[in-house]
């Protein structure tokens, strides 16, 4: 811990706050005050955690982690705007988000290609697969953003589902980093690499699919989507 910098400390502390508030938001009743408060804390802490993580990764360098941090910040911002100011998705803010995702996607594909062409098939210690994964996913989200820009419409269940899966995926990336990535070093050696530390990731992964499916296909959630902003959707 002697090489711990102030930025790393901020990254770790806010990462822990983001994960705790993210779980509280996922497990609480949607639209109620506890969900709203947890969401605000999650957005703030996650953005700072992602930005500081990207800076630290760029300085190493570790470009796959750099891209993951940028993509996480994109997911949180786009999820927030979707429910707080939907009309912004059809304005210059939506264009910037789409371009942001597109740049991340192109960079991911480029770095993946560089890794695949290197002598050891690695770039900064990582193979091409994670670069292509983040690059491909970022390109997909950019296409979805462009679709909304052209249609100038996203309403009802589709709006809430978009918000849900993007917030959940950002939380999954944070939990993976803490429990199965660099953050795992903060746990006792006996726990590192154990199935116990995989449990939080499994919970988030299940909820990542559960909430969008429930929102899109089950009438109970569908009926209360329009009341979401008023805090009456359970």
PDB file of N, CA and C in Angstrom, residues 48-91:
ATOM      1  N   UNK A  48     -17.005   9.496 -10.790  1.00  0.00           N
ATOM      2  CA  UNK A  48     -15.672   9.820 -10.266  1.00  0.00           C
ATOM      3  C   UNK A  48     -14.785   8.582 -10.270  1.00  0.00           C
ATOM      4  N   UNK A  49     -15.353   7.440  -9.863  1.00  0.00           N
ATOM      5  CA  UNK A  49     -14.587   6.190  -9.856  1.00  0.00           C
ATOM      6  C   UNK A  49     -14.115   5.818 -11.259  1.00  0.00           C
ATOM      7  N   UNK A  50     -15.011   5.949 -12.239  1.00  0.00           N
ATOM      8  CA  UNK A  50     -14.673   5.575 -13.618  1.00  0.00           C
ATOM      9  C   UNK A  50     -13.619   6.508 -14.206  1.00  0.00           C
ATOM     10  N   UNK A  51     -13.767   7.807 -13.962  1.00  0.00           N
ATOM     11  CA  UNK A  51     -12.819   8.780 -14.516  1.00  0.00           C
ATOM     12  C   UNK A  51     -11.434   8.609 -13.898  1.00  0.00           C
ATOM     13  N   UNK A  52     -11.380   8.487 -12.573  1.00  0.00           N
ATOM     14  CA  UNK A  52     -10.076   8.301 -11.921  1.00  0.00           C
ATOM     15  C   UNK A  52      -9.454   6.969 -12.335  1.00  0.00           C
ATOM     16  N   UNK A  53     -10.284   5.945 -12.501  1.00  0.00           N
ATOM     17  CA  UNK A  53      -9.766   4.654 -12.942  1.00  0.00           C
ATOM     18  C   UNK A  53      -9.179   4.723 -14.340  1.00  0.00           C
ATOM     19  N   UNK A  54      -9.822   5.483 -15.220  1.00  0.00           N
ATOM     20  CA  UNK A  54      -9.305   5.637 -16.583  1.00  0.00           C
ATOM     21  C   UNK A  54      -7.973   6.384 -16.583  1.00  0.00           C
ATOM     22  N   UNK A  55      -7.875   7.408 -15.758  1.00  0.00           N
ATOM     23  CA  UNK A  55      -6.623   8.174 -15.674  1.00  0.00           C
ATOM     24  C   UNK A  55      -5.489   7.293 -15.177  1.00  0.00           C
ATOM     25  N   UNK A  56      -5.757   6.537 -14.113  1.00  0.00           N
ATOM     26  CA  UNK A  56      -4.743   5.644 -13.546  1.00  0.00           C
ATOM     27  C   UNK A  56      -4.312   4.599 -14.577  1.00  0.00           C
ATOM     28  N   UNK A  57      -5.302   4.027 -15.288  1.00  0.00           N
ATOM     29  CA  UNK A  57      -5.000   2.996 -16.286  1.00  0.00           C
ATOM     30  C   UNK A  57      -4.197   3.570 -17.447  1.00  0.00           C
ATOM     31  N   UNK A  58      -4.510   4.783 -17.865  1.00  0.00           N
ATOM     32  CA  UNK A  58      -3.796   5.412 -18.981  1.00  0.00           C
ATOM     33  C   UNK A  58      -2.343   5.679 -18.608  1.00  0.00           C
ATOM     34  N   UNK A  59      -2.104   6.000 -17.346  1.00  0.00           N
ATOM     35  CA  UNK A  59      -0.749   6.304 -16.893  1.00  0.00           C
ATOM     36  C   UNK A  59       0.111   5.052 -16.780  1.00  0.00           C
ATOM     37  N   UNK A  60      -0.499   3.868 -16.653  1.00  0.00           N
ATOM     38  CA  UNK A  60       0.298   2.651 -16.424  1.00  0.00           C
ATOM     39  C   UNK A  60       1.248   2.283 -17.574  1.00  0.00           C
ATOM     40  N   UNK A  61       0.838   2.107 -18.851  1.00  0.00           N
ATOM     41  CA  UNK A  61      -0.524   2.137 -19.397  1.00  0.00           C
ATOM     42  C   UNK A  61      -1.188   0.761 -19.360  1.00  0.00           C
ATOM     43  N   UNK A  62      -2.520   0.778 -19.319  1.00  0.00           N
ATOM     44  CA  UNK A  62      -3.326  -0.440 -19.361  1.00  0.00           C
ATOM     45  C   UNK A  62      -4.607  -0.081 -20.106  1.00  0.00           C
ATOM     46  N   UNK A  63      -4.536  -0.140 -21.422  1.00  0.00           N
ATOM     47  CA  UNK A  63      -5.562   0.471 -22.250  1.00  0.00           C
ATOM     48  C   UNK A  63      -6.926  -0.212 -22.161  1.00  0.00           C
ATOM     49  N   UNK A  64      -6.965  -1.495 -21.872  1.00  0.00           N
ATOM     50  CA  UNK A  64      -8.267  -2.147 -21.768  1.00  0.00           C
ATOM     51  C   UNK A  64      -9.027  -1.614 -20.557  1.00  0.00           C
ATOM     52  N   UNK A  65      -8.325  -1.361 -19.458  1.00  0.00           N
ATOM     53  CA  UNK A  65      -8.959  -0.782 -18.270  1.00  0.00           C
ATOM     54  C   UNK A  65      -9.328   0.675 -18.521  1.00  0.00           C
ATOM     55  N   UNK A  66      -8.497   1.363 -19.287  1.00  0.00           N
ATOM     56  CA  UNK A  66      -8.793   2.738 -19.674  1.00  0.00           C
ATOM     57  C   UNK A  66     -10.110   2.801 -20.440  1.00  0.00           C
ATOM     58  N   UNK A  67     -10.287   1.900 -21.411  1.00  0.00           N
ATOM     59  CA  UNK A  67     -11.520   1.862 -22.192  1.00  0.00           C
ATOM     60  C   UNK A  67     -12.709   1.464 -21.323  1.00  0.00           C
ATOM     61  N   UNK A  68     -12.492   0.521 -20.401  1.00  0.00           N
ATOM     62  CA  UNK A  68     -13.579   0.082 -19.520  1.00  0.00           C
ATOM     63  C   UNK A  68     -14.079   1.237 -18.661  1.00  0.00           C
ATOM     64  N   UNK A  69     -13.154   2.061 -18.163  1.00  0.00           N
ATOM     65  CA  UNK A  69     -13.545   3.220 -17.363  1.00  0.00           C
ATOM     66  C   UNK A  69     -14.333   4.225 -18.171  1.00  0.00           C
ATOM     67  N   UNK A  70     -13.885   4.493 -19.388  1.00  0.00           N
ATOM     68  CA  UNK A  70     -14.599   5.431 -20.257  1.00  0.00           C
ATOM     69  C   UNK A  70     -15.991   4.906 -20.594  1.00  0.00           C
ATOM     70  N   UNK A  71     -16.073   3.615 -20.891  1.00  0.00           N
ATOM     71  CA  UNK A  71     -17.356   3.029 -21.259  1.00  0.00           C
ATOM     72  C   UNK A  71     -18.323   3.042 -20.074  1.00  0.00           C
ATOM     73  N   UNK A  72     -17.796   2.818 -18.880  1.00  0.00           N
ATOM     74  CA  UNK A  72     -18.630   2.870 -17.675  1.00  0.00           C
ATOM     75  C   UNK A  72     -19.221   4.258 -17.488  1.00  0.00           C
ATOM     76  N   UNK A  73     -18.401   5.284 -17.662  1.00  0.00           N
ATOM     77  CA  UNK A  73     -18.909   6.652 -17.524  1.00  0.00           C
ATOM     78  C   UNK A  73     -19.976   6.951 -18.572  1.00  0.00           C
ATOM     79  N   UNK A  74     -19.787   6.443 -19.778  1.00  0.00           N
ATOM     80  CA  UNK A  74     -20.784   6.620 -20.840  1.00  0.00           C
ATOM     81  C   UNK A  74     -22.108   5.961 -20.455  1.00  0.00           C
ATOM     82  N   UNK A  75     -22.047   4.733 -19.951  1.00  0.00           N
ATOM     83  CA  UNK A  75     -23.258   4.016 -19.568  1.00  0.00           C
ATOM     84  C   UNK A  75     -24.045   4.777 -18.504  1.00  0.00           C
ATOM     85  N   UNK A  76     -23.332   5.279 -17.505  1.00  0.00           N
ATOM     86  CA  UNK A  76     -23.996   5.995 -16.414  1.00  0.00           C
ATOM     87  C   UNK A  76     -24.628   7.290 -16.920  1.00  0.00           C
ATOM     88  N   UNK A  77     -23.890   8.045 -17.711  1.00  0.00           N
ATOM     89  CA  UNK A  77     -24.415   9.309 -18.225  1.00  0.00           C
ATOM     90  C   UNK A  77     -25.636   9.086 -19.125  1.00  0.00           C
ATOM     91  N   UNK A  78     -25.547   8.115 -20.016  1.00  0.00           N
ATOM     92  CA  UNK A  78     -26.665   7.863 -20.930  1.00  0.00           C
ATOM     93  C   UNK A  78     -27.880   7.328 -20.185  1.00  0.00           C
ATOM     94  N   UNK A  79     -27.660   6.511 -19.150  1.00  0.00           N
ATOM     95  CA  UNK A  79     -28.768   5.995 -18.349  1.00  0.00           C
ATOM     96  C   UNK A  79     -29.437   7.117 -17.573  1.00  0.00           C
ATOM     97  N   UNK A  80     -28.637   8.034 -17.045  1.00  0.00           N
ATOM     98  CA  UNK A  80     -29.180   9.156 -16.275  1.00  0.00           C
ATOM     99  C   UNK A  80     -30.031  10.066 -17.155  1.00  0.00           C
ATOM    100  N   UNK A  81     -29.505  10.438 -18.301  1.00  0.00           N
ATOM    101  CA  UNK A  81     -30.224  11.338 -19.202  1.00  0.00           C
ATOM    102  C   UNK A  81     -31.522  10.706 -19.691  1.00  0.00           C
ATOM    103  N   UNK A  82     -31.521   9.398 -19.849  1.00  0.00           N
ATOM    104  CA  UNK A  82     -32.700   8.708 -20.363  1.00  0.00           C
ATOM    105  C   UNK A  82     -33.934   8.963 -19.513  1.00  0.00           C
ATOM    106  N   UNK A  83     -33.771   9.005 -18.188  1.00  0.00           N
ATOM    107  CA  UNK A  83     -34.938   9.190 -17.317  1.00  0.00           C
ATOM    108  C   UNK A  83     -35.055  10.605 -16.759  1.00  0.00           C
ATOM    109  N   UNK A  84     -33.949  11.332 -16.717  1.00  0.00           N
ATOM    110  CA  UNK A  84     -34.001  12.678 -16.137  1.00  0.00           C
ATOM    111  C   UNK A  84     -34.308  13.762 -17.166  1.00  0.00           C
ATOM    112  N   UNK A  85     -33.844  13.565 -18.400  1.00  0.00           N
ATOM    113  CA  UNK A  85     -34.042  14.577 -19.430  1.00  0.00           C
ATOM    114  C   UNK A  85     -34.044  13.896 -20.793  1.00  0.00           C
ATOM    115  N   UNK A  86     -35.113  13.138 -21.051  1.00  0.00           N
ATOM    116  CA  UNK A  86     -35.171  12.311 -22.250  1.00  0.00           C
ATOM    117  C   UNK A  86     -34.982  13.118 -23.535  1.00  0.00           C
ATOM    118  N   UNK A  87     -35.512  14.337 -23.561  1.00  0.00           N
ATOM    119  CA  UNK A  87     -35.410  15.156 -24.770  1.00  0.00           C
ATOM    120  C   UNK A  87     -33.966  15.446 -25.145  1.00  0.00           C
ATOM    121  N   UNK A  88     -33.054  15.360 -24.149  1.00  0.00           N
ATOM    122  CA  UNK A  88     -31.632  15.605 -24.429  1.00  0.00           C
ATOM    123  C   UNK A  88     -31.059  14.541 -25.347  1.00  0.00           C
ATOM    124  N   UNK A  89     -31.691  13.364 -25.370  1.00  0.00           N
ATOM    125  CA  UNK A  89     -31.219  12.291 -26.248  1.00  0.00           C
ATOM    126  C   UNK A  89     -31.379  12.650 -27.714  1.00  0.00           C
ATOM    127  N   UNK A  90     -32.266  13.597 -28.009  1.00  0.00           N
ATOM    128  CA  UNK A  90     -32.507  13.993 -29.390  1.00  0.00           C
ATOM    129  C   UNK A  90     -31.788  15.296 -29.739  1.00  0.00           C
ATOM    130  N   UNK A  91     -30.979  15.815 -28.815  1.00  0.00           N
ATOM    131  CA  UNK A  91     -30.301  17.093 -29.012  1.00  0.00           C
ATOM    132  C   UNK A  91     -28.798  16.882 -29.158  1.00  0.00           C
TER     133      UNK A  91
END
